[in-house]
Short mmCIF file of C-alpha atoms in Angstrom, two decimals:
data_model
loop_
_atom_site.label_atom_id
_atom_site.label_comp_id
_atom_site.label_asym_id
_atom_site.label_seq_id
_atom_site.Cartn_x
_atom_site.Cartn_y
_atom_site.Cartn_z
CA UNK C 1 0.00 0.00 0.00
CA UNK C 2 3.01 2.56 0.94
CA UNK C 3 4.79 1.67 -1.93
CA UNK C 4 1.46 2.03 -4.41
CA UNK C 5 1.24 5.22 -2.80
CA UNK C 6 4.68 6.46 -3.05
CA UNK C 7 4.35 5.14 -7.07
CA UNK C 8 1.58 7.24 -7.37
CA UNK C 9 3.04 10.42 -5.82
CA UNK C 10 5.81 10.13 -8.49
CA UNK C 11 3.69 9.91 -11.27
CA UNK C 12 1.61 13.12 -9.79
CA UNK C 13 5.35 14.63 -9.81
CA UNK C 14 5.96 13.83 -13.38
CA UNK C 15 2.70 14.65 -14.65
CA UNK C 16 3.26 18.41 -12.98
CA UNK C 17 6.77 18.81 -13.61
CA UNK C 18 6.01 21.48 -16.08
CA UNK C 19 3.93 23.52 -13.62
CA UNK C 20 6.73 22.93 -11.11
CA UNK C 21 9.60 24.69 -13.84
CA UNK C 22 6.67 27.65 -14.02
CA UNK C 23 6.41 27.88 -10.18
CA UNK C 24 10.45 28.61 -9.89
CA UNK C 25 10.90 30.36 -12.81
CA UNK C 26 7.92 32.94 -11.17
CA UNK C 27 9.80 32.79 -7.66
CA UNK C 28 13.01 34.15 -9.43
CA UNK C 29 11.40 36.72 -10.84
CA UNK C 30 9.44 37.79 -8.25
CA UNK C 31 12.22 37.73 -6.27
CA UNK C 32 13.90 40.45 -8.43
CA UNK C 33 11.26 42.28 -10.03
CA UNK C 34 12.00 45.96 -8.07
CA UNK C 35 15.60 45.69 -7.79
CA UNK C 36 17.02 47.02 -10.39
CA UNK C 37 20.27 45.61 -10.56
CA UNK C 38 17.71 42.12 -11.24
CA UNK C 39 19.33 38.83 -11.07
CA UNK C 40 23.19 40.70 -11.56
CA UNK C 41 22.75 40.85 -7.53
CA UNK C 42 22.92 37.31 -7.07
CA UNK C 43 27.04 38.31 -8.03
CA UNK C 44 27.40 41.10 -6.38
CA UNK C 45 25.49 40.19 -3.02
CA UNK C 46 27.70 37.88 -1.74
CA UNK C 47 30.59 39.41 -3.85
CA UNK C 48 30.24 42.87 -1.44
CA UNK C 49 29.63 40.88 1.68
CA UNK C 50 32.79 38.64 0.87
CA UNK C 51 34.94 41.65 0.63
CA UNK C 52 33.39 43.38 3.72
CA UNK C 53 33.98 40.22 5.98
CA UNK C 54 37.51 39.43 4.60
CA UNK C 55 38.76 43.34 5.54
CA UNK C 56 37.03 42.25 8.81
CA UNK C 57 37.71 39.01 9.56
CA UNK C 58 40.99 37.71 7.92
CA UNK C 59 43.74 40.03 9.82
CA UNK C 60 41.79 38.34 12.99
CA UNK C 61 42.08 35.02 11.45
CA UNK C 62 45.41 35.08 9.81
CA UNK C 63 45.62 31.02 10.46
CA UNK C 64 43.24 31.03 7.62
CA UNK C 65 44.56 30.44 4.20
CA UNK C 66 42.63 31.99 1.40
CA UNK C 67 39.94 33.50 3.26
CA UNK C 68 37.62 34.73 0.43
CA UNK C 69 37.10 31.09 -0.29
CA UNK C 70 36.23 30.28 3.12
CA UNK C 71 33.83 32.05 3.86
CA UNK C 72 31.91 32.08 0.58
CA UNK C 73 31.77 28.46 0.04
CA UNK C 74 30.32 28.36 3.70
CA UNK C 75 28.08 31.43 3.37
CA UNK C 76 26.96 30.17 0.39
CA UNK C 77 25.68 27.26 1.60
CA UNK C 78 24.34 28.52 4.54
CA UNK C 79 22.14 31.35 2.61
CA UNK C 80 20.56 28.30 0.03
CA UNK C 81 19.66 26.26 3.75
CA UNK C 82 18.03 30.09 5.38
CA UNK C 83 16.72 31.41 2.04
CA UNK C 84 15.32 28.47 0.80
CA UNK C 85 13.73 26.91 4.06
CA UNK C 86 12.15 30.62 5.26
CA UNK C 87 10.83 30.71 1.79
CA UNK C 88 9.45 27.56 1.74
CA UNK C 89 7.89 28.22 4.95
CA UNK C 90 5.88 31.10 3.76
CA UNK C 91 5.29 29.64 0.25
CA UNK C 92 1.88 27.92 1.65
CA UNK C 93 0.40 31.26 2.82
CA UNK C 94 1.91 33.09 0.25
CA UNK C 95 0.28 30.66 -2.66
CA UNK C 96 -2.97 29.89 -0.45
CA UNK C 97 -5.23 32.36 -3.59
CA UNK C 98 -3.73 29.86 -6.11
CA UNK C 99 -3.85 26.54 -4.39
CA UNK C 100 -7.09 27.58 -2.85
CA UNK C 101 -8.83 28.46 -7.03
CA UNK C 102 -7.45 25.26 -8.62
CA UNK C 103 -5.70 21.57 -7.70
CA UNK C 104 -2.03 21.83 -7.88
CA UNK C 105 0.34 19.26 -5.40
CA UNK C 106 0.64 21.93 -2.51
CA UNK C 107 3.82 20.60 -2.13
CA UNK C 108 5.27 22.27 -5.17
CA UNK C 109 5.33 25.31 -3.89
CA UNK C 110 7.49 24.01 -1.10
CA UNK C 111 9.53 22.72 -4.00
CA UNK C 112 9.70 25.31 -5.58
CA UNK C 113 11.15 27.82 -3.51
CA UNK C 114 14.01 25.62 -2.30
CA UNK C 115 14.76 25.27 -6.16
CA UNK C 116 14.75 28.79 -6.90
CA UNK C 117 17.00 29.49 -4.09
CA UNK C 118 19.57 26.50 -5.44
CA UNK C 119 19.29 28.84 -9.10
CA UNK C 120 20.07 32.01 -7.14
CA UNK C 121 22.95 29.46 -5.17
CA UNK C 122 24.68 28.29 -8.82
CA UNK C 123 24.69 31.70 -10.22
CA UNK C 124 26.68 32.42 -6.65
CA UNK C 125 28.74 30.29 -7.36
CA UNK C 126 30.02 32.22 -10.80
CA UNK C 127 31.99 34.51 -7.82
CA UNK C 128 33.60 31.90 -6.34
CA UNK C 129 35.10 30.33 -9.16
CA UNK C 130 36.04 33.69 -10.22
CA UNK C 131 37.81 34.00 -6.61
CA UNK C 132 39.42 31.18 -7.04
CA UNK C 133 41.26 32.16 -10.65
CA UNK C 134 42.20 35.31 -8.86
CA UNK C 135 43.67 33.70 -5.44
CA UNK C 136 45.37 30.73 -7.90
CA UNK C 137 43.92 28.48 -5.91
CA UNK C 138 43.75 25.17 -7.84
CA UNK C 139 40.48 23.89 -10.06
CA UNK C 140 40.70 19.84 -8.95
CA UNK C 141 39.35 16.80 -9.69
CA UNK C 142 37.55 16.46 -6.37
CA UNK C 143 34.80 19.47 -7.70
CA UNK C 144 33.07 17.32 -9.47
CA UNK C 145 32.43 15.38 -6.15
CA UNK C 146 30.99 19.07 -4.52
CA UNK C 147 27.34 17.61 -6.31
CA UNK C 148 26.75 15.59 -3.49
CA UNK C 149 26.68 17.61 -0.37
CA UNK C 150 24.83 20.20 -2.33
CA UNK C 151 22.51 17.48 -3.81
CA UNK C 152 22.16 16.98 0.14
CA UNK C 153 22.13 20.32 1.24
CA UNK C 154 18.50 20.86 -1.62
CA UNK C 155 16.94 17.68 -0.11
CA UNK C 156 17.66 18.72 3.66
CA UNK C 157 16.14 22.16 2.83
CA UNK C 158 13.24 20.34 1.28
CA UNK C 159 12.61 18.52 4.46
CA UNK C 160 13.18 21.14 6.85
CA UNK C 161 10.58 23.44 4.63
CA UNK C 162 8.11 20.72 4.40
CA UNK C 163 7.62 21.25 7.85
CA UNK C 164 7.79 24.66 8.44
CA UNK C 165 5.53 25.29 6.20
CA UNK C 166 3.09 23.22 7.66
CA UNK C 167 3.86 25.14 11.10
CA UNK C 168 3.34 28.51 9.62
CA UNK C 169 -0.34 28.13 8.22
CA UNK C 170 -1.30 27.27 11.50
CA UNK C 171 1.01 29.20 13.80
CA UNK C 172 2.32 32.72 11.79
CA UNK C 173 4.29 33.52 14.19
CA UNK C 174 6.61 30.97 13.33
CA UNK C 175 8.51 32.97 10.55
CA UNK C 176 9.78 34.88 13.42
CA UNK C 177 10.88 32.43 15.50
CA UNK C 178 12.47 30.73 12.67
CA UNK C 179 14.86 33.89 11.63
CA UNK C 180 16.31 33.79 15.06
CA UNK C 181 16.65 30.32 14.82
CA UNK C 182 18.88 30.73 11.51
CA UNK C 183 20.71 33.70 13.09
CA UNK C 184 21.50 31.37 15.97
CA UNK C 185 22.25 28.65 13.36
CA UNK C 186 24.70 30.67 11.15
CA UNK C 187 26.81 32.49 14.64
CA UNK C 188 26.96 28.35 15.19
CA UNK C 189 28.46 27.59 12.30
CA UNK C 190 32.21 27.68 11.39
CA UNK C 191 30.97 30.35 8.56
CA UNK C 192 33.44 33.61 9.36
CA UNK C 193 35.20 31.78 12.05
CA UNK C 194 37.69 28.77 11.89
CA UNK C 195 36.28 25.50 13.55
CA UNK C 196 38.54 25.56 16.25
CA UNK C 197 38.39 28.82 18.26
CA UNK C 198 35.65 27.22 19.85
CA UNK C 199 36.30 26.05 23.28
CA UNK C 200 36.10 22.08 23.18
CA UNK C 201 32.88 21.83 25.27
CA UNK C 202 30.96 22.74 22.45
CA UNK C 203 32.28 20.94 19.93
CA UNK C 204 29.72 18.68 19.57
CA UNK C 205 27.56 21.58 18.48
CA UNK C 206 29.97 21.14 14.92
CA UNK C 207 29.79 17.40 15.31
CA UNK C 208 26.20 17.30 15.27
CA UNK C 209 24.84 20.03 12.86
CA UNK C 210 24.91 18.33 9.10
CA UNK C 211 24.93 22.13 7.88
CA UNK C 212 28.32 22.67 9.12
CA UNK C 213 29.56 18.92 7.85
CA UNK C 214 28.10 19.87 4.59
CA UNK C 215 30.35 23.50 4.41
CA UNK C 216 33.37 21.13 5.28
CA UNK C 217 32.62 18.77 2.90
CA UNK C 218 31.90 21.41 0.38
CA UNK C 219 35.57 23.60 1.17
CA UNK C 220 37.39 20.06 0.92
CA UNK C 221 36.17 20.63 -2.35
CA UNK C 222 36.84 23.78 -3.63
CA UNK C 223 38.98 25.16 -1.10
CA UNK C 224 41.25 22.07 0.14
CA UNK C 225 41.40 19.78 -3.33
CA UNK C 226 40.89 16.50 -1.41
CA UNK C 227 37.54 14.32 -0.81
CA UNK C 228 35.77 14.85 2.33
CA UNK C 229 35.45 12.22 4.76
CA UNK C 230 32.71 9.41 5.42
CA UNK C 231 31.20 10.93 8.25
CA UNK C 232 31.13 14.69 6.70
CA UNK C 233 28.59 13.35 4.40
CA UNK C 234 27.15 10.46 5.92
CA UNK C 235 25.95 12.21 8.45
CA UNK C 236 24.26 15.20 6.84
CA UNK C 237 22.86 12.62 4.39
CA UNK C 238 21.22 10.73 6.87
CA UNK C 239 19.96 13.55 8.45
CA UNK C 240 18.67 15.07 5.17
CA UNK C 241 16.25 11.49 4.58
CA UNK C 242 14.85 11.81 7.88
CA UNK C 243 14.07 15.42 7.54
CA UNK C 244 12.45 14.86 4.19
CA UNK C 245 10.78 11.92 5.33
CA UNK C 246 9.11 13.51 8.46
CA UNK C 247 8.39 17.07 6.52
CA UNK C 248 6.88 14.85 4.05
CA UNK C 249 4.55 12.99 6.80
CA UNK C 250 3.50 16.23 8.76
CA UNK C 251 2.71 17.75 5.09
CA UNK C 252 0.56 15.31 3.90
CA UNK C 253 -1.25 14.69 7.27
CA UNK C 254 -2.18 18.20 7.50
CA UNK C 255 -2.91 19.92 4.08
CA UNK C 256 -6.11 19.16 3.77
CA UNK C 257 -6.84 21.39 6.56
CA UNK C 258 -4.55 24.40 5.34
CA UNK C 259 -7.62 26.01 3.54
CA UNK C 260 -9.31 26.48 7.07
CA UNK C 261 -6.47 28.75 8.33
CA UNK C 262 -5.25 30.69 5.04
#
């Protein structure tokens, strides 16, 4: 019966892929329809707050070779995991006039935000290459391999929105609550900082948060030129399944009453 249903969930998906392509192409440009500088600020956003943080940060840090890279390929990440799951929360409520008029999978707008976010995260990612030609640091072999913690990073945002999105049409306040939660989340986070100046009763707070083992797997990558290890993205993946896997059972158990409270 579970599997019948999961079978027919994936044909629903295929059957509204096109509608889900529409949904993310609208999100971008909603996303940049009054800024003038339009989609260029997807470059220059974390481009300015790179430089900003490195004339900060890096004569404090000095133990931190190429610091540009750094702290882009963590911010990066970070921003796709904030923006995409605080959009996703508020995609429900945002969509309800839509949703509400005809029958579309409610879960696409979840979807859909996340994958905006991961276009707005690639075209980031233009800056950091560029960073890297400038800084000579080396274009290896072990990129390639930077697909699966990001592939992880989409499907852990997925989960994580699946269920605040469900919290939000019932409890508003929760958008709130959540940006301190991601503020709290990225001062955790060996973003701007190196791992270590952290006193070693809280290291478990790295051990333990698959956005952090994620970043390192990601600078191994692009910053380090070497694979990450097992855990770095065992972890994280595991995590990522079981958020997906409960967003996905709070969403469904629940949607049918999101037209009483939107």
């Amino acid at each position: 019966m579970v599997l019948n249903k999961i079978k027919n969930e994936l044909v629903n998906f295929n059957k509204y892929r096109y509608l889900l392509s529409e949904l993310v192409s609208r999100d971008i440009k909603v996303k940049y329809r009054q800024s003038v500088l339009g989609i260029l600020w997807s470059l220059l956003d974390p481009l300015l707050s790179m430089i900003v943080l490195t004339i900060v940060f890096s004569t404090l840090f000095k133990r931190i070779e190429n610091y540009p890279i750094y702290y882009l390929s963590g911010m990066l990440a970070y921003r796709l995991f904030s923006s995409g799951s605080s959009s996703a929360m508020r995609s429900m409520v945002q969509s309800a006039s839509i949703w509400k008029a005809i029958y579309v999978p409610k879960y696409l707008y979840v979807v859909s935000a996340v994958l905006s976010n991961f276009v707005t995260y690639l075209l980031s990612l233009i800056v950091l290459f560029m960073l890297m030609v400038v800084l000579h640091v080396n274009f290896t072999i072990y990129m390639i391999f930077a697909s699966l913690p990001i592939l992880v990073l989409i499907v852990l945002t997925i989960g994580v929105g699946l269920i605040m999105a469900t919290l939000n049409v019932f409890f508003r306040d929760m958008q709130y609550l959540y940006s301190v939660f991601t503020l709290m989340l990225m001062y955790s986070t060996p973003i701007f900082y190196p791992p270590d100046i952290l006193p070693q009763s809280f290291v478990f707070i790295q051990t333990f948060n698959p956005l952090y083992q994620i970043i390192k797997c990601l600078r191994d990558c692009f910053l380090y030129g070497q694979l990450y290890d097992l855990y770095s993205i065992l972890f994280p993946t595991l995590c990522a399944i079981l958020f997906l896997a409960i967003g996905l059972l709070v969403f469904y158990k629940n949607q049918d009453k999101f037209i009483l409270y939107v």
